[in-house]
Amino acid sequence: MSRRTLFLLAAIGGAGALLYLLSGVLLPFVAGLLVAYFLDPVADRLERLGCSRTLATTVITVAFFALVGVAAALLLPLLQGQVMGLVAKAPAAVAAIREQAGPLLERLQTTLTEEQVARLRDAAGSYAGEAARWLGALIGRVMSGGAAFFQVLSLLVITPLVSFYLLRDWDRIVARFDELMPRDIASDVRAQMREIDRTIAAWVRGQETVCVLLGAWYGIGLTLVGLEFGLGVGFLTGLISFVPYFGMGLGLAVALGIAFTQFSGVLPFALVAGVFAAGQVVDAYLLTPRLVGEKVGLHPVWVIFALLAGGALFGFTGVLLAVPVAAAIGVVVRYALARYRDSSYYLGGGGPQ
C-alpha cells in the first residue's frame, strides 16, 4: 500500500473520529452546510443574470428562511394540536384495543395450555420491554449532545449565519479544495465528485418533493375519510417517507390503530388502507421515477442502513449526513469496482495494468 493511500485512509479516519467527538455541536453547522449546498445552483443562476455573489446570497438566504418561518408558523400549531390530541387519546386507544382483543384471548386460552399462555405472555412482555428500551435509547441518542432547547436555539441562530457565509464563499471553497488535490489524480477526483453531486441532487432534492406531496396526499385523504388526527398522521407519514417502506408502514399502523378505536365497520378500514395503497402506487410509478430517478445508485436497503447507522453514531446530525455520505460511499465503491474489473487481478493477467 502506497504512502498516499495510507495518508488518505488516515485523513478519512481522523475526520470521522473528529466528527464523532464533536457530534454534539455540529448540528447547526451541518444543517447550514446542507442548506448552502442545495441553494448554490440558485445563487449561480442569479450571478449569471448579473447579481453579485453577496447580493444573490443575501436575497436567497432571507427568502429561504422567511419561507421556512412562514410554513412553520402556519403548520406547526395545527400539527401540534393533532399530535397532542393523539397522545392524549393513546391510553383510551390502548384500553379499547384490549377490550376488543379480550374475546380473542379467551378463545386462545381455551385452545392453549396454561404453560403455553404463560410463555406467550412472557414473550409479549419481553418484546414490549425490548422495544421500549430500544426506542428510548434511540430518542436519547438522537437528542444527545446538549439540551433540546439549546439545539433548537442554535439551529435558529447559527444555521442561517452558516448558510449565508458558506453560500457566499461556496465557489472559492470548492476551488481551494481543487487546488490542494494531487495533480495526477485531480481529473478522476473531479469526475467522481460530479457523480456524487448528481446522486445527492437526484435523491435528496427529488425525495423532499416526494415527501411533501405524499404528506399532502395522506393528510387530505385521511381527513376526507373521517379519521381523527388524520391530517397530522398523514403529513408526518409523508415527512418520514424518505425512509423506504418504514415511513409508510409506520403511518399505516398508526392510522389503522386509530381507525380500530374509532370505527366499527369494515369500510372505513378499507378506505384508510386504500389511501396508503394509492399513495404507494402513485409514488412507485409516477413520483419517484420522475422526481428522484431510477439510476441514482441508492438502494432502499442501503438508505435504511445509512440512516440507522448515522443516527446511532452521531444522533440527529448523523441522520442529516447519512444520505450524502451513503451516496459518496456508493460512488467510490462503484468506481473501485470498475477499476478492479479493468485490472489484471480480475482479467487474469491479460487486461490493462
mmCIF file of C-alpha atoms in Angstrom:
data_model
loop_
_atom_site.group_PDB
_atom_site.id
_atom_site.type_symbol
_atom_site.label_atom_id
_atom_site.label_comp_id
_atom_site.label_asym_id
_atom_site.label_seq_id
_atom_site.Cartn_x
_atom_site.Cartn_y
_atom_site.Cartn_z
ATOM 1 C CA MET A 1 0.000 0.000 0.000
ATOM 2 C CA SER A 2 1.432 3.377 -1.039
ATOM 3 C CA ARG A 3 2.096 6.281 1.292
ATOM 4 C CA ARG A 4 -0.585 8.303 -0.462
ATOM 5 C CA THR A 5 -3.197 5.620 0.212
ATOM 6 C CA LEU A 6 -2.128 5.388 3.850
ATOM 7 C CA PHE A 7 -2.308 9.157 4.159
ATOM 8 C CA LEU A 8 -5.802 9.280 2.643
ATOM 9 C CA LEU A 9 -7.058 6.490 4.902
ATOM 10 C CA ALA A 10 -5.556 8.201 7.936
ATOM 11 C CA ALA A 11 -7.161 11.507 6.934
ATOM 12 C CA ILE A 12 -10.569 9.882 6.476
ATOM 13 C CA GLY A 13 -10.267 8.054 9.795
ATOM 14 C CA GLY A 14 -9.182 11.230 11.581
ATOM 15 C CA ALA A 15 -12.067 13.195 10.092
ATOM 16 C CA GLY A 16 -14.529 10.501 11.175
ATOM 17 C CA ALA A 17 -13.145 10.462 14.722
ATOM 18 C CA LEU A 18 -13.308 14.261 14.909
ATOM 19 C CA LEU A 19 -16.906 14.256 13.708
ATOM 20 C CA TYR A 20 -17.790 11.664 16.342
ATOM 21 C CA LEU A 21 -16.181 13.691 19.132
ATOM 22 C CA LEU A 22 -17.841 16.939 18.030
ATOM 23 C CA SER A 23 -21.198 15.483 17.014
ATOM 24 C CA GLY A 24 -22.949 17.265 19.867
ATOM 25 C CA VAL A 25 -22.192 20.742 18.482
ATOM 26 C CA LEU A 26 -22.181 20.060 14.740
ATOM 27 C CA LEU A 27 -25.934 20.090 14.095
ATOM 28 C CA PRO A 28 -26.375 23.791 13.123
ATOM 29 C CA PHE A 29 -23.188 23.707 11.023
ATOM 30 C CA VAL A 30 -24.234 20.562 9.168
ATOM 31 C CA ALA A 31 -27.721 21.992 8.616
ATOM 32 C CA GLY A 32 -26.183 25.221 7.315
ATOM 33 C CA LEU A 33 -23.879 23.271 5.011
ATOM 34 C CA LEU A 34 -26.790 21.327 3.536
ATOM 35 C CA VAL A 35 -28.848 24.487 3.029
ATOM 36 C CA ALA A 36 -25.910 26.184 1.276
ATOM 37 C CA TYR A 37 -25.345 23.135 -0.930
ATOM 38 C CA PHE A 38 -28.953 22.988 -2.107
ATOM 39 C CA LEU A 39 -29.203 26.753 -2.673
ATOM 40 C CA ASP A 40 -25.913 27.074 -4.555
ATOM 41 C CA PRO A 41 -27.461 26.419 -8.031
ATOM 42 C CA VAL A 42 -29.937 29.261 -7.408
ATOM 43 C CA ALA A 43 -27.099 31.610 -6.435
ATOM 44 C CA ASP A 44 -25.163 30.613 -9.556
ATOM 45 C CA ARG A 45 -28.193 31.380 -11.713
ATOM 46 C CA LEU A 46 -28.629 34.827 -10.158
ATOM 47 C CA GLU A 47 -24.932 35.503 -10.733
ATOM 48 C CA ARG A 48 -25.335 34.684 -14.414
ATOM 49 C CA LEU A 49 -28.191 37.210 -14.522
ATOM 50 C CA GLY A 50 -25.845 39.939 -13.313
ATOM 51 C CA CYS A 51 -26.198 39.914 -9.496
ATOM 52 C CA SER A 52 -23.134 39.965 -7.295
ATOM 53 C CA ARG A 53 -22.494 36.855 -5.242
ATOM 54 C CA THR A 54 -23.096 38.715 -1.972
ATOM 55 C CA LEU A 55 -26.394 40.197 -3.161
ATOM 56 C CA ALA A 56 -27.569 36.857 -4.558
ATOM 57 C CA THR A 57 -26.652 35.105 -1.316
ATOM 58 C CA THR A 58 -28.461 37.688 0.798
ATOM 59 C CA VAL A 59 -31.655 37.523 -1.254
ATOM 60 C CA ILE A 60 -31.701 33.727 -1.384
ATOM 61 C CA THR A 61 -30.904 33.204 2.306
ATOM 62 C CA VAL A 62 -33.503 35.734 3.509
ATOM 63 C CA ALA A 63 -36.159 34.347 1.161
ATOM 64 C CA PHE A 64 -35.455 30.730 2.093
ATOM 65 C CA PHE A 65 -35.569 31.168 5.858
ATOM 66 C CA ALA A 66 -38.544 33.524 5.616
ATOM 67 C CA LEU A 67 -40.415 30.841 3.676
ATOM 68 C CA VAL A 68 -39.429 28.224 6.245
ATOM 69 C CA GLY A 69 -40.582 30.515 9.064
ATOM 70 C CA VAL A 70 -43.951 31.189 7.446
ATOM 71 C CA ALA A 71 -44.519 27.479 6.770
ATOM 72 C CA ALA A 72 -43.602 26.628 10.368
ATOM 73 C CA ALA A 73 -45.895 29.332 11.735
ATOM 74 C CA LEU A 74 -48.808 28.040 9.666
ATOM 75 C CA LEU A 75 -48.319 24.294 10.040
ATOM 76 C CA LEU A 76 -46.749 23.733 13.445
ATOM 77 C CA PRO A 77 -49.719 24.887 15.590
ATOM 78 C CA LEU A 78 -52.089 22.687 13.601
ATOM 79 C CA LEU A 79 -49.781 19.677 13.722
ATOM 80 C CA GLN A 80 -49.037 20.270 17.400
ATOM 81 C CA GLY A 81 -52.742 20.179 18.214
ATOM 82 C CA GLN A 82 -53.165 16.960 16.246
ATOM 83 C CA VAL A 83 -50.162 15.288 17.866
ATOM 84 C CA MET A 84 -51.140 16.375 21.389
ATOM 85 C CA GLY A 85 -54.663 15.114 20.824
ATOM 86 C CA LEU A 86 -53.316 11.790 19.587
ATOM 87 C CA VAL A 87 -51.043 11.447 22.621
ATOM 88 C CA ALA A 88 -53.896 12.325 24.979
ATOM 89 C CA LYS A 89 -56.091 9.682 23.386
ATOM 90 C CA ALA A 90 -53.432 6.972 23.451
ATOM 91 C CA PRO A 91 -54.443 5.458 26.860
ATOM 92 C CA ALA A 92 -58.085 5.221 25.764
ATOM 93 C CA ALA A 93 -56.988 3.650 22.478
ATOM 94 C CA VAL A 94 -54.905 1.035 24.295
ATOM 95 C CA ALA A 95 -57.852 0.246 26.577
ATOM 96 C CA ALA A 96 -60.174 -0.107 23.583
ATOM 97 C CA ILE A 97 -57.745 -2.437 21.846
ATOM 98 C CA ARG A 98 -57.514 -4.567 24.978
ATOM 99 C CA GLU A 99 -61.311 -4.708 25.189
ATOM 100 C CA GLN A 100 -61.596 -5.700 21.534
ATOM 101 C CA ALA A 101 -58.870 -8.289 21.917
ATOM 102 C CA GLY A 102 -60.486 -9.830 25.023
ATOM 103 C CA PRO A 103 -62.645 -12.410 23.165
ATOM 104 C CA LEU A 104 -59.634 -13.461 21.084
ATOM 105 C CA LEU A 105 -57.549 -14.023 24.211
ATOM 106 C CA GLU A 106 -60.362 -16.038 25.757
ATOM 107 C CA ARG A 107 -60.504 -18.289 22.706
ATOM 108 C CA LEU A 108 -56.740 -18.717 22.853
ATOM 109 C CA GLN A 109 -56.928 -19.707 26.492
ATOM 110 C CA THR A 110 -59.440 -22.417 25.678
ATOM 111 C CA THR A 111 -57.182 -23.910 23.000
ATOM 112 C CA LEU A 112 -53.789 -23.440 24.668
ATOM 113 C CA THR A 113 -52.466 -24.915 27.852
ATOM 114 C CA GLU A 114 -51.693 -22.708 30.843
ATOM 115 C CA GLU A 115 -47.973 -23.181 30.216
ATOM 116 C CA GLN A 116 -48.304 -22.039 26.607
ATOM 117 C CA VAL A 117 -50.367 -18.999 27.627
ATOM 118 C CA ALA A 118 -47.734 -18.101 30.236
ATOM 119 C CA ARG A 119 -44.953 -18.398 27.650
ATOM 120 C CA LEU A 120 -46.901 -16.235 25.213
ATOM 121 C CA ARG A 121 -47.484 -13.594 27.894
ATOM 122 C CA ASP A 122 -43.832 -13.610 28.927
ATOM 123 C CA ALA A 123 -42.665 -13.349 25.317
ATOM 124 C CA ALA A 124 -45.022 -10.437 24.648
ATOM 125 C CA GLY A 125 -43.819 -8.640 27.757
ATOM 126 C CA SER A 126 -40.201 -9.261 26.849
ATOM 127 C CA TYR A 127 -40.612 -7.959 23.298
ATOM 128 C CA ALA A 128 -42.547 -4.930 24.517
ATOM 129 C CA GLY A 129 -39.836 -4.150 27.051
ATOM 130 C CA GLU A 130 -37.094 -4.518 24.468
ATOM 131 C CA ALA A 131 -38.980 -2.291 22.036
ATOM 132 C CA ALA A 132 -39.482 0.367 24.696
ATOM 133 C CA ARG A 133 -35.812 0.281 25.705
ATOM 134 C CA TRP A 134 -34.693 0.449 22.059
ATOM 135 C CA LEU A 135 -37.000 3.379 21.332
ATOM 136 C CA GLY A 136 -35.883 5.201 24.470
ATOM 137 C CA ALA A 137 -32.222 4.653 23.636
ATOM 138 C CA LEU A 138 -32.739 5.853 20.055
ATOM 139 C CA ILE A 139 -34.560 9.008 21.165
ATOM 140 C CA GLY A 140 -31.925 9.655 23.795
ATOM 141 C CA ARG A 141 -29.157 9.186 21.247
ATOM 142 C CA VAL A 142 -30.793 11.474 18.703
ATOM 143 C CA MET A 143 -31.299 14.156 21.344
ATOM 144 C CA SER A 144 -27.832 13.738 22.866
ATOM 145 C CA GLY A 145 -25.133 16.367 22.821
ATOM 146 C CA GLY A 146 -26.996 19.062 24.764
ATOM 147 C CA ALA A 147 -30.465 20.084 25.781
ATOM 148 C CA ALA A 148 -33.086 20.153 23.056
ATOM 149 C CA PHE A 149 -33.809 23.802 23.785
ATOM 150 C CA PHE A 150 -30.256 24.880 23.067
ATOM 151 C CA GLN A 151 -30.121 22.732 19.945
ATOM 152 C CA VAL A 152 -33.257 24.394 18.594
ATOM 153 C CA LEU A 153 -31.876 27.809 19.573
ATOM 154 C CA SER A 154 -28.597 27.099 17.796
ATOM 155 C CA LEU A 155 -30.495 25.981 14.697
ATOM 156 C CA LEU A 156 -32.495 29.203 14.665
ATOM 157 C CA VAL A 157 -29.496 31.493 15.207
ATOM 158 C CA ILE A 158 -26.389 29.749 13.853
ATOM 159 C CA THR A 159 -27.775 27.870 10.846
ATOM 160 C CA PRO A 160 -28.790 30.994 8.858
ATOM 161 C CA LEU A 161 -25.357 32.555 9.504
ATOM 162 C CA VAL A 162 -23.502 29.404 8.455
ATOM 163 C CA SER A 163 -25.705 29.090 5.381
ATOM 164 C CA PHE A 164 -25.031 32.688 4.351
ATOM 165 C CA TYR A 165 -21.256 32.548 4.650
ATOM 166 C CA LEU A 166 -20.893 29.098 3.067
ATOM 167 C CA LEU A 167 -23.204 30.026 0.198
ATOM 168 C CA ARG A 168 -21.344 33.283 -0.415
ATOM 169 C CA ASP A 169 -17.928 31.583 -0.458
ATOM 170 C CA TRP A 170 -19.013 28.250 -1.978
ATOM 171 C CA ASP A 171 -17.176 28.588 -5.279
ATOM 172 C CA ARG A 172 -13.985 29.777 -3.564
ATOM 173 C CA ILE A 173 -14.106 26.856 -1.117
ATOM 174 C CA VAL A 174 -14.531 24.373 -3.977
ATOM 175 C CA ALA A 175 -11.689 25.999 -5.910
ATOM 176 C CA ARG A 176 -9.440 25.860 -2.851
ATOM 177 C CA PHE A 177 -10.026 22.130 -2.410
ATOM 178 C CA ASP A 178 -9.385 21.629 -6.112
ATOM 179 C CA GLU A 179 -6.013 23.364 -5.794
ATOM 180 C CA LEU A 180 -4.978 21.067 -2.938
ATOM 181 C CA MET A 181 -5.650 17.829 -4.843
ATOM 182 C CA PRO A 182 -2.653 15.893 -6.235
ATOM 183 C CA ARG A 183 -2.427 16.838 -9.900
ATOM 184 C CA ASP A 184 -2.145 13.304 -11.268
ATOM 185 C CA ILE A 185 -5.489 12.226 -9.794
ATOM 186 C CA ALA A 186 -7.323 15.567 -9.938
ATOM 187 C CA SER A 187 -9.319 14.699 -13.066
ATOM 188 C CA ASP A 188 -10.518 11.395 -11.603
ATOM 189 C CA VAL A 189 -11.477 13.052 -8.304
ATOM 190 C CA ARG A 190 -13.393 15.786 -10.138
ATOM 191 C CA ALA A 191 -15.299 13.178 -12.143
ATOM 192 C CA GLN A 192 -16.256 11.250 -9.018
ATOM 193 C CA MET A 193 -17.263 14.437 -7.171
ATOM 194 C CA ARG A 194 -19.538 15.351 -10.087
ATOM 195 C CA GLU A 195 -21.102 11.878 -9.857
ATOM 196 C CA ILE A 196 -21.560 12.271 -6.098
ATOM 197 C CA ASP A 197 -23.190 15.666 -6.649
ATOM 198 C CA ARG A 198 -25.513 14.203 -9.286
ATOM 199 C CA THR A 199 -26.517 11.338 -6.998
ATOM 200 C CA ILE A 200 -27.172 13.529 -3.963
ATOM 201 C CA ALA A 201 -29.085 16.100 -6.002
ATOM 202 C CA ALA A 202 -31.213 13.480 -7.743
ATOM 203 C CA TRP A 203 -32.095 11.690 -4.495
ATOM 204 C CA VAL A 204 -32.425 14.409 -1.886
ATOM 205 C CA ARG A 205 -33.835 17.251 -3.981
ATOM 206 C CA GLY A 206 -36.300 14.858 -5.580
ATOM 207 C CA GLN A 207 -37.100 12.995 -2.377
ATOM 208 C CA GLU A 208 -38.013 16.116 -0.438
ATOM 209 C CA THR A 209 -40.583 16.954 -3.119
ATOM 210 C CA VAL A 210 -41.942 13.412 -2.966
ATOM 211 C CA CYS A 211 -42.250 13.625 0.841
ATOM 212 C CA VAL A 212 -44.201 16.897 0.688
ATOM 213 C CA LEU A 213 -46.559 15.578 -1.993
ATOM 214 C CA LEU A 214 -47.127 12.296 -0.132
ATOM 215 C CA GLY A 215 -47.705 14.175 3.133
ATOM 216 C CA ALA A 216 -50.365 16.310 1.449
ATOM 217 C CA TRP A 217 -51.975 13.232 -0.121
ATOM 218 C CA TYR A 218 -52.052 11.195 3.085
ATOM 219 C CA GLY A 219 -53.197 14.138 5.216
ATOM 220 C CA ILE A 220 -56.020 15.211 2.910
ATOM 221 C CA GLY A 221 -57.057 11.634 2.139
ATOM 222 C CA LEU A 222 -57.255 10.542 5.776
ATOM 223 C CA THR A 223 -59.119 13.737 6.695
ATOM 224 C CA LEU A 224 -61.704 13.108 3.960
ATOM 225 C CA VAL A 225 -62.105 9.523 5.182
ATOM 226 C CA GLY A 226 -63.022 10.988 8.570
ATOM 227 C CA LEU A 227 -60.087 9.616 10.555
ATOM 228 C CA GLU A 228 -59.383 11.503 13.756
ATOM 229 C CA PHE A 229 -55.987 13.246 13.663
ATOM 230 C CA GLY A 230 -55.810 12.204 10.011
ATOM 231 C CA LEU A 231 -54.125 15.427 8.899
ATOM 232 C CA GLY A 232 -51.304 15.127 11.435
ATOM 233 C CA VAL A 233 -50.797 11.397 10.892
ATOM 234 C CA GLY A 234 -50.809 11.781 7.111
ATOM 235 C CA PHE A 235 -48.482 14.774 6.986
ATOM 236 C CA LEU A 236 -45.971 13.244 9.396
ATOM 237 C CA THR A 237 -46.105 9.981 7.431
ATOM 238 C CA GLY A 238 -45.180 11.878 4.296
ATOM 239 C CA LEU A 239 -42.288 13.616 6.027
ATOM 240 C CA ILE A 240 -40.722 10.316 7.123
ATOM 241 C CA SER A 241 -41.359 8.632 3.777
ATOM 242 C CA PHE A 242 -37.720 9.270 2.872
ATOM 243 C CA VAL A 243 -37.052 6.105 4.903
ATOM 244 C CA PRO A 244 -38.138 3.468 2.369
ATOM 245 C CA TYR A 245 -41.077 1.293 3.469
ATOM 246 C CA PHE A 246 -40.640 2.191 7.153
ATOM 247 C CA GLY A 247 -42.309 5.597 6.898
ATOM 248 C CA MET A 248 -45.384 4.312 5.090
ATOM 249 C CA GLY A 249 -45.593 1.201 7.281
ATOM 250 C CA LEU A 250 -45.448 3.211 10.499
ATOM 251 C CA GLY A 251 -48.063 5.669 9.274
ATOM 252 C CA LEU A 252 -50.359 2.867 8.139
ATOM 253 C CA ALA A 253 -50.040 1.096 11.507
ATOM 254 C CA VAL A 254 -50.874 4.290 13.432
ATOM 255 C CA ALA A 255 -53.800 5.120 11.131
ATOM 256 C CA LEU A 256 -55.261 1.605 11.401
ATOM 257 C CA GLY A 257 -54.835 1.708 15.176
ATOM 258 C CA ILE A 258 -56.830 4.943 15.335
ATOM 259 C CA ALA A 259 -59.437 3.522 12.956
ATOM 260 C CA PHE A 260 -59.718 0.433 15.177
ATOM 261 C CA THR A 261 -60.811 2.586 18.114
ATOM 262 C CA GLN A 262 -62.949 4.976 16.079
ATOM 263 C CA PHE A 263 -64.856 2.863 13.543
ATOM 264 C CA SER A 264 -66.775 -0.388 13.750
ATOM 265 C CA GLY A 265 -67.426 -1.373 10.135
ATOM 266 C CA VAL A 266 -65.045 -2.788 7.554
ATOM 267 C CA LEU A 267 -65.437 0.044 5.010
ATOM 268 C CA PRO A 268 -63.512 2.710 6.993
ATOM 269 C CA PHE A 269 -60.562 0.326 7.401
ATOM 270 C CA ALA A 270 -60.601 -0.340 3.668
ATOM 271 C CA LEU A 271 -60.706 3.396 2.916
ATOM 272 C CA VAL A 272 -57.752 4.103 5.238
ATOM 273 C CA ALA A 273 -55.748 1.282 3.680
ATOM 274 C CA GLY A 274 -56.812 2.496 0.228
ATOM 275 C CA VAL A 275 -55.372 5.982 0.880
ATOM 276 C CA PHE A 276 -51.979 4.482 1.690
ATOM 277 C CA ALA A 277 -52.150 1.964 -1.159
ATOM 278 C CA ALA A 278 -52.985 4.676 -3.696
ATOM 279 C CA GLY A 279 -50.152 6.830 -2.338
ATOM 280 C CA GLN A 280 -47.673 3.985 -2.748
ATOM 281 C CA VAL A 281 -48.817 3.242 -6.296
ATOM 282 C CA VAL A 282 -48.508 6.901 -7.316
ATOM 283 C CA ASP A 283 -45.125 7.120 -5.594
ATOM 284 C CA ALA A 284 -43.745 3.949 -7.184
ATOM 285 C CA TYR A 285 -44.954 4.577 -10.741
ATOM 286 C CA LEU A 286 -45.056 8.365 -11.027
ATOM 287 C CA LEU A 287 -43.404 10.454 -8.309
ATOM 288 C CA THR A 288 -40.170 8.578 -7.627
ATOM 289 C CA PRO A 289 -39.335 7.736 -11.284
ATOM 290 C CA ARG A 290 -39.954 11.331 -12.414
ATOM 291 C CA LEU A 291 -38.693 13.356 -9.440
ATOM 292 C CA VAL A 292 -35.976 11.134 -7.982
ATOM 293 C CA GLY A 293 -34.936 8.972 -10.904
ATOM 294 C CA GLU A 294 -34.224 5.278 -11.139
ATOM 295 C CA LYS A 295 -30.453 5.469 -11.632
ATOM 296 C CA VAL A 296 -29.279 7.429 -8.594
ATOM 297 C CA GLY A 297 -27.466 4.366 -7.256
ATOM 298 C CA LEU A 298 -29.009 4.428 -3.763
ATOM 299 C CA HIS A 299 -30.729 1.148 -2.990
ATOM 300 C CA PRO A 300 -33.539 1.418 -0.398
ATOM 301 C CA VAL A 301 -31.811 -1.068 1.925
ATOM 302 C CA TRP A 302 -28.597 0.980 1.729
ATOM 303 C CA VAL A 303 -30.555 4.145 2.589
ATOM 304 C CA ILE A 304 -32.221 2.467 5.595
ATOM 305 C CA PHE A 305 -28.889 1.178 6.874
ATOM 306 C CA ALA A 306 -27.232 4.579 6.405
ATOM 307 C CA LEU A 307 -29.981 6.402 8.304
ATOM 308 C CA LEU A 308 -29.936 3.927 11.202
ATOM 309 C CA ALA A 309 -26.134 3.884 11.383
ATOM 310 C CA GLY A 310 -25.917 7.675 11.184
ATOM 311 C CA GLY A 311 -28.500 8.109 13.930
ATOM 312 C CA ALA A 312 -26.805 5.534 16.172
ATOM 313 C CA LEU A 313 -23.317 7.047 15.752
ATOM 314 C CA PHE A 314 -23.932 10.785 15.535
ATOM 315 C CA GLY A 315 -27.525 11.390 16.594
ATOM 316 C CA PHE A 316 -29.653 13.752 14.506
ATOM 317 C CA THR A 317 -26.507 15.144 12.884
ATOM 318 C CA GLY A 318 -25.791 11.652 11.575
ATOM 319 C CA VAL A 319 -29.303 11.418 10.152
ATOM 320 C CA LEU A 320 -28.703 14.633 8.194
ATOM 321 C CA LEU A 321 -25.358 13.366 6.896
ATOM 322 C CA ALA A 322 -26.474 9.782 6.240
ATOM 323 C CA VAL A 323 -27.701 10.108 2.651
ATOM 324 C CA PRO A 324 -24.841 12.334 1.370
ATOM 325 C CA VAL A 325 -22.251 10.027 2.948
ATOM 326 C CA ALA A 326 -24.051 6.942 1.620
ATOM 327 C CA ALA A 327 -24.116 8.493 -1.852
ATOM 328 C CA ALA A 328 -20.390 9.275 -1.691
ATOM 329 C CA ILE A 329 -19.521 5.765 -0.497
ATOM 330 C CA GLY A 330 -21.670 4.250 -3.233
ATOM 331 C CA VAL A 331 -19.938 6.292 -5.951
ATOM 332 C CA VAL A 332 -16.471 5.411 -4.609
ATOM 333 C CA VAL A 333 -17.346 1.709 -4.388
ATOM 334 C CA ARG A 334 -18.687 1.669 -7.973
ATOM 335 C CA TYR A 335 -15.535 3.443 -9.175
ATOM 336 C CA ALA A 336 -13.323 0.956 -7.318
ATOM 337 C CA LEU A 337 -15.252 -1.982 -8.772
ATOM 338 C CA ALA A 338 -14.900 -0.557 -12.284
ATOM 339 C CA ARG A 339 -11.145 -0.203 -11.800
ATOM 340 C CA TYR A 340 -10.984 -3.728 -10.404
ATOM 341 C CA ARG A 341 -12.769 -5.163 -13.466
ATOM 342 C CA ASP A 342 -10.185 -3.469 -15.688
ATOM 343 C CA SER A 343 -7.266 -4.776 -13.651
ATOM 344 C CA SER A 344 -5.098 -7.822 -14.161
ATOM 345 C CA TYR A 345 -6.376 -9.255 -10.867
ATOM 346 C CA TYR A 346 -9.834 -9.654 -12.406
ATOM 347 C CA LEU A 347 -8.818 -10.366 -16.023
ATOM 348 C CA GLY A 348 -6.138 -12.903 -15.102
ATOM 349 C CA GLY A 349 -3.119 -11.020 -16.382
ATOM 350 C CA GLY A 350 -4.464 -10.098 -19.794
ATOM 351 C CA GLY A 351 -6.042 -6.755 -19.004
ATOM 352 C CA PRO A 352 -4.714 -3.270 -18.505
ATOM 353 C CA GLN A 353 -2.083 -2.889 -15.817
#
